[in-house]
XYZ file of C-alpha atoms in Angstrom:
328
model
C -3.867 18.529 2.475
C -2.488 15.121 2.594
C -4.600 12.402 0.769
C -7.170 10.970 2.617
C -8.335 7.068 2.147
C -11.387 5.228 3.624
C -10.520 1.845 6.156
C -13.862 0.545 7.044
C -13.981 -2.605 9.247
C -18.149 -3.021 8.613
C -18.610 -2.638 12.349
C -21.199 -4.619 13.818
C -23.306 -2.637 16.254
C -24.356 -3.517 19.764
C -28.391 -5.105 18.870
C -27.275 -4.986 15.105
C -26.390 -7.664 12.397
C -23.979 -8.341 9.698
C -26.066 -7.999 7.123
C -27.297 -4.505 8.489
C -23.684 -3.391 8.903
C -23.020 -4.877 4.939
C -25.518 -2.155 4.113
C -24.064 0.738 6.110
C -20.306 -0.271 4.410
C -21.789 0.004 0.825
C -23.740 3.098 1.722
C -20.569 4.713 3.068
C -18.846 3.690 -0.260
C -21.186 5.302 -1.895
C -21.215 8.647 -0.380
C -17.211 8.328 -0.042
C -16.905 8.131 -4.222
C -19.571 10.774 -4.260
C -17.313 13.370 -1.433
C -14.009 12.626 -4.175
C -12.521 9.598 -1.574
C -10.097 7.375 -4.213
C -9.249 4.570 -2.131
C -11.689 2.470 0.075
C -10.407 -0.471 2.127
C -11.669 -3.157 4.277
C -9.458 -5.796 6.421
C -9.641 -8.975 7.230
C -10.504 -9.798 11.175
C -11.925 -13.132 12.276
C -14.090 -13.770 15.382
C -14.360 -10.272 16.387
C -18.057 -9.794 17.248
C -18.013 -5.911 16.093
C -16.609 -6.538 13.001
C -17.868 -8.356 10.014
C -15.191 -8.379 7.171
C -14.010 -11.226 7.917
C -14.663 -12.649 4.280
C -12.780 -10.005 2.637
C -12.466 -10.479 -1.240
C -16.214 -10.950 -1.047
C -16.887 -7.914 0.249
C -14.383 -6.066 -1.839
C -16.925 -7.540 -5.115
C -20.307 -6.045 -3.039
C -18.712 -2.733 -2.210
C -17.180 -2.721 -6.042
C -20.553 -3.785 -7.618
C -22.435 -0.946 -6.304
C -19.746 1.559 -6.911
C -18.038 2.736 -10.327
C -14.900 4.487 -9.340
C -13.371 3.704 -6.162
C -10.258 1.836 -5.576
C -11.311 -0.944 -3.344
C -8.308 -2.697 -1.577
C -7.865 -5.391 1.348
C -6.458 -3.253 4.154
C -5.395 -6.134 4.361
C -5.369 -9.893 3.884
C -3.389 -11.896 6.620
C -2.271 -14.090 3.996
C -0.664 -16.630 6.673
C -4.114 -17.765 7.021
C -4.590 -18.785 3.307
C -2.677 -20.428 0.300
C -1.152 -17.635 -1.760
C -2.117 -19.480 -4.908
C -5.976 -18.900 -3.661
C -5.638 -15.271 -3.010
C -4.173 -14.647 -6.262
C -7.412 -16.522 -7.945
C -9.295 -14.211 -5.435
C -7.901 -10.786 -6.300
C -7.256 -11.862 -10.232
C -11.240 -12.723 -9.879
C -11.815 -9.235 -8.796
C -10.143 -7.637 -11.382
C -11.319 -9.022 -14.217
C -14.843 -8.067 -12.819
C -13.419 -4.749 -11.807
C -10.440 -3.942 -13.427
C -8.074 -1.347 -12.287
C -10.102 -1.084 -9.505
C -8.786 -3.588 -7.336
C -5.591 -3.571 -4.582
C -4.213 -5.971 -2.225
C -2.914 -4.574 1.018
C -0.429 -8.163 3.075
C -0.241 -8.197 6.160
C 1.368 -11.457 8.722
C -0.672 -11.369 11.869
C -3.825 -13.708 12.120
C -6.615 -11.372 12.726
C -7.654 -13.169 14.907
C -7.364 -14.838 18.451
C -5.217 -17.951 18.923
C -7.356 -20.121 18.842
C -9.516 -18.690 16.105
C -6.036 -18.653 14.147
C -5.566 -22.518 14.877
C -8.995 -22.850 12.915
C -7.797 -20.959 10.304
C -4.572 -22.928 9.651
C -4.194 -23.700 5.726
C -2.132 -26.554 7.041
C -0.775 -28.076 9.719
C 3.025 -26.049 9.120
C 1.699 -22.980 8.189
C 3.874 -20.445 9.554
C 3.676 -16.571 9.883
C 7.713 -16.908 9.190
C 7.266 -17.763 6.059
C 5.842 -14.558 5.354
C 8.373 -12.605 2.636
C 8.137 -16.213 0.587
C 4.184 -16.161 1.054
C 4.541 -12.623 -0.796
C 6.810 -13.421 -3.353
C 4.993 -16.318 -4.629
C 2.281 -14.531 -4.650
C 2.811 -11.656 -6.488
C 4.937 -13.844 -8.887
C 1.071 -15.501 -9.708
C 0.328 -12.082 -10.422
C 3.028 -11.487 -13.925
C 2.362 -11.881 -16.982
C 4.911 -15.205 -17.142
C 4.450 -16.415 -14.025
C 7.857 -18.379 -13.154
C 5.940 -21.122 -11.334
C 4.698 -24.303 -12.996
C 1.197 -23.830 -11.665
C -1.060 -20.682 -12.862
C -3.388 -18.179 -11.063
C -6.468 -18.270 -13.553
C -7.863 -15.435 -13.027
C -4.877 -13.701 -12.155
C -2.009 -14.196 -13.959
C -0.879 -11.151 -16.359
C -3.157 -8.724 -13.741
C 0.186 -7.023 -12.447
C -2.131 -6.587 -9.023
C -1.034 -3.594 -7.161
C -0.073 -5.019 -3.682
C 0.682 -3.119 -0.732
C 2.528 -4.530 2.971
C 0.967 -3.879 5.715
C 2.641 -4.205 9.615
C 2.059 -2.552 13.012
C 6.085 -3.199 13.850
C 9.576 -3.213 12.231
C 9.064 -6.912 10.524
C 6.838 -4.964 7.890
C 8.522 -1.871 7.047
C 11.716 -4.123 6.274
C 9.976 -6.119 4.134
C 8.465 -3.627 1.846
C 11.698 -1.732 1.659
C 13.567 -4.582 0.758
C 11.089 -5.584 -1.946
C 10.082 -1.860 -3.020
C 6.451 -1.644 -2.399
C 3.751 0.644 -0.950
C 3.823 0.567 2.635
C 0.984 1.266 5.228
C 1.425 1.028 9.049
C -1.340 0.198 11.465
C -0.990 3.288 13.810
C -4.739 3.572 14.053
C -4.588 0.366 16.436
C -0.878 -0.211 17.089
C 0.912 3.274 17.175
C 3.782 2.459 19.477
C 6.415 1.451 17.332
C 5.238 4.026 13.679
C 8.194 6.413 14.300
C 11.023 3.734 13.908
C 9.136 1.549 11.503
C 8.404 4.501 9.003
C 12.243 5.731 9.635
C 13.082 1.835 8.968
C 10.958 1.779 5.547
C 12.243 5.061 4.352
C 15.841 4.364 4.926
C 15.921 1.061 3.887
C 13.539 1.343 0.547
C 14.861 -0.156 -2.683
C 13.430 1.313 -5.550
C 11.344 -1.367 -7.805
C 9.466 -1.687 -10.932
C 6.467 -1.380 -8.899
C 7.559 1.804 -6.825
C 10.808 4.286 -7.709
C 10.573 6.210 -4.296
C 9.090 5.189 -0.914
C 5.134 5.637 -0.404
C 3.415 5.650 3.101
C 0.310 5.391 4.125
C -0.774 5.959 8.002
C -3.741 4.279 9.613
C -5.694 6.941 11.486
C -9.167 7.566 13.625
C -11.364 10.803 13.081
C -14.203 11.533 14.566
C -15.805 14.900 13.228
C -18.833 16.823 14.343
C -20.136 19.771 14.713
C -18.842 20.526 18.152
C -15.921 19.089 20.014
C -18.437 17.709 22.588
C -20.344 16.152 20.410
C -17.095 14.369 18.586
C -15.828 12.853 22.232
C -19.359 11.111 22.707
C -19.284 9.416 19.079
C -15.329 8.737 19.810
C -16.459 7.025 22.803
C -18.312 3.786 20.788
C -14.854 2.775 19.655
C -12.720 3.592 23.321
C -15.645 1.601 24.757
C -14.643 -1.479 21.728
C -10.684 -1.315 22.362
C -11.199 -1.271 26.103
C -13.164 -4.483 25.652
C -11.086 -6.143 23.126
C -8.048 -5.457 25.445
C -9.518 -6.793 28.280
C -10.522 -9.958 26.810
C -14.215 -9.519 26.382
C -14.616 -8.543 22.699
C -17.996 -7.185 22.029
C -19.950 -5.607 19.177
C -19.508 -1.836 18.824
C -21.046 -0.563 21.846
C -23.966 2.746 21.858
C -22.245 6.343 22.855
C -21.414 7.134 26.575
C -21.428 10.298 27.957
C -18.158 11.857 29.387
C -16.577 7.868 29.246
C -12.781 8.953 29.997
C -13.890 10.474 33.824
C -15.638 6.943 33.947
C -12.278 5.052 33.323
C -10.106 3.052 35.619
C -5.962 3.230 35.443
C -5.954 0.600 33.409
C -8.678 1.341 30.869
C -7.554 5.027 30.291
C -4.364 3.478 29.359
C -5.535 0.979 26.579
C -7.508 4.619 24.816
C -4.212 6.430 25.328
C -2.008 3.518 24.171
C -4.276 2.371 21.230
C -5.953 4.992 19.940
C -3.071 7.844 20.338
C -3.107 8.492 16.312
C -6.741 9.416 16.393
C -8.379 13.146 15.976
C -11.877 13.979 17.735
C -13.616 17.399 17.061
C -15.117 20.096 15.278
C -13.776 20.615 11.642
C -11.089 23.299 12.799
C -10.137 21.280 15.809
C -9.690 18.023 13.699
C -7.793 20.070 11.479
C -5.189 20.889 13.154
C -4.722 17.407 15.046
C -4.322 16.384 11.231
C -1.559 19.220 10.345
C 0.308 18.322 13.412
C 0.305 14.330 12.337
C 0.999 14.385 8.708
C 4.015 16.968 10.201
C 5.202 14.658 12.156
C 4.935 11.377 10.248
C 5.826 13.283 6.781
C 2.616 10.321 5.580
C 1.493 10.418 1.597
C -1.686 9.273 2.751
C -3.897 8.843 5.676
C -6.034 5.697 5.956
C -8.813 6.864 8.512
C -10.888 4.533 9.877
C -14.049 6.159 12.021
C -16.227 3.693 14.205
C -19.207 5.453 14.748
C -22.173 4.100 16.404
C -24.637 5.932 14.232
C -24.771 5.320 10.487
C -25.577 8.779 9.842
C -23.300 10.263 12.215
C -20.748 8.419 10.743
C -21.497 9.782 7.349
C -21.326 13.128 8.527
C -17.896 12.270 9.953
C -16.753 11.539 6.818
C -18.396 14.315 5.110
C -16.935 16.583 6.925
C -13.150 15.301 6.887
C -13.648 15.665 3.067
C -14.526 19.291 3.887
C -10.979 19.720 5.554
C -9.278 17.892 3.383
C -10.782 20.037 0.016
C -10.475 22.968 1.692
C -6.344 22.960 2.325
């Protein structure tokens, strides 16, 4: 089977805390390296009640610290909210505490509301146009001669794997044009991952960092033992993109029973819309929602992100994917 990745947004659960949902992530981490996972990421989102990795690099150092062989990437950093000179003293940090350990996933978008993004604002012209230059200054911080008359210390010379990220065609043209790892955001944004993949692969310019094209798909599993019982753990995260949609973000809401026969016109919409690149079942049903994906989108990897109410029922989620994925 395809590779598999981990994209864990520390959800924050309904009566729950940060630091409670800190302790799930590293826990997760932790079984993930133990169940053969290689690559763990966490993303950058900012006043989102139900999600609490907002401060990215500093979580990518706690999950790190308490694991030994992981990859752990930013899935990803919105870098128009930040000073590309910072990140690269972020991510150079990380490495030289955890070296060849550490990725950096880019994406444009703010993460974040509008006015949430105002707050975030490095400056008063920061622009999300300015985007491919963000990038190439810096992952020029990142060589062992930087060009630049200013240095990234820690993080010149760290040759920092970095990855684009994008949910439309602005991404995928980006990363083919400068020859990098690409990874589309299908598990939230699916509508446009046909023509952006088509876009990425057609367009890719082989690099010193990549000689063919490399994609990774965002994806949402939710595995149990029965089908039944995968729809009601499925239904935390409908419940959370309903929400989110509507304008009332929330923390990640408990389990409801048979939600979809519950849903208005518009609300069963938002689930189909969203959440179409998702698979909910048993081990042989997820299975073969998987086959039928990775045939479709031809992906190298899967990125699956699973927001599960229940810690342990989110382990066992992820247990069991690792089942299908060893097993074929």
């Amino acid at each position: 089977m395809v590779a598999i990745a981990v994209l864990d947004l520390s959800p924050i659960n309904e009566g729950g805390s940060a630091a409670e949902s800190f302790r799930h992530t590293l826990d997760l981490a932790q079984h993930a390296e133990r169940w053969g996972y290689q690559r763990y990421w966490v993303a950058e989102h900012h006043g989102m009640p139900g999600i609490g990795s907002s401060a990215t690099a500093v979580l990518i150092g706690y999950i790190a610290a308490g694991t030994s062989t992981l990859t752990i990437g930013a899935g990803g950093i919105m870098l128009p909210n930040h000073s590309p000179l910072v990140i690269a003293e972020q991510f150079g940090t990380l490495e030289a505490m955890y070296p060849g350990r550490i990725e950096l996933g880019l994406g444009r978008a703010p993460g974040s509301d509008p006015k949430t993004a105002r707050a975030l604002r490095r400056n008063l012209m920061s622009d999300p146009e300015a985007f491919p230059e963000d990038v190439i200054e810096l992952m020029e911080y990142f060589e062992d001669s930087p060009r630049r008359a200013v240095r990234a210390i820690p993080g010149a010379g760290t040759r920092m794997p970095v990855w684009i990220l994008g949910s439309s065609l602005f991404g995928a043209q980006l990363a083919a044009a400068l020859g990098l790892p690409y990874s589309f955001a299908s598990h939230f944004a699916p509508a446009m991952m046909m023509q952006a993949l088509e876009v990425y692969r057609s367009q890719f310019r082989p690099s010193k960092y990549l000689n063919e094209p490399y994609v990774m798909v965002g994806y949402n599993a939710f595995v149990a033992e029965t089908d039944d019982e995968a729809m009601l753990l499925a239904s935390s995260a409908q419940q959370s993109f309903i929400n989110n949609r509507m304008g009332r973000p929330s923390q990640l809401p408990a389990p409801k029973a048979n939600l979809l026969s519950q849903l208005d016109s518009t609300e069963t919409a938002i689930v189909r819309q969203t959440l179409a690149a998702s698979a909910i079942g048993s081990p042989a049903t997820v299975r073969q929602q998987i086959k039928e994906f990775v045939a479709l989108t031809q992906a190298d990897e899967l990125i699956v992100a699973s927001a599960i109410y229940n810690h342990e029922a989110r382990l066992h989620s992820y247990e069991l994917l690792a089942q299908i994925r060893d097993e074929d």
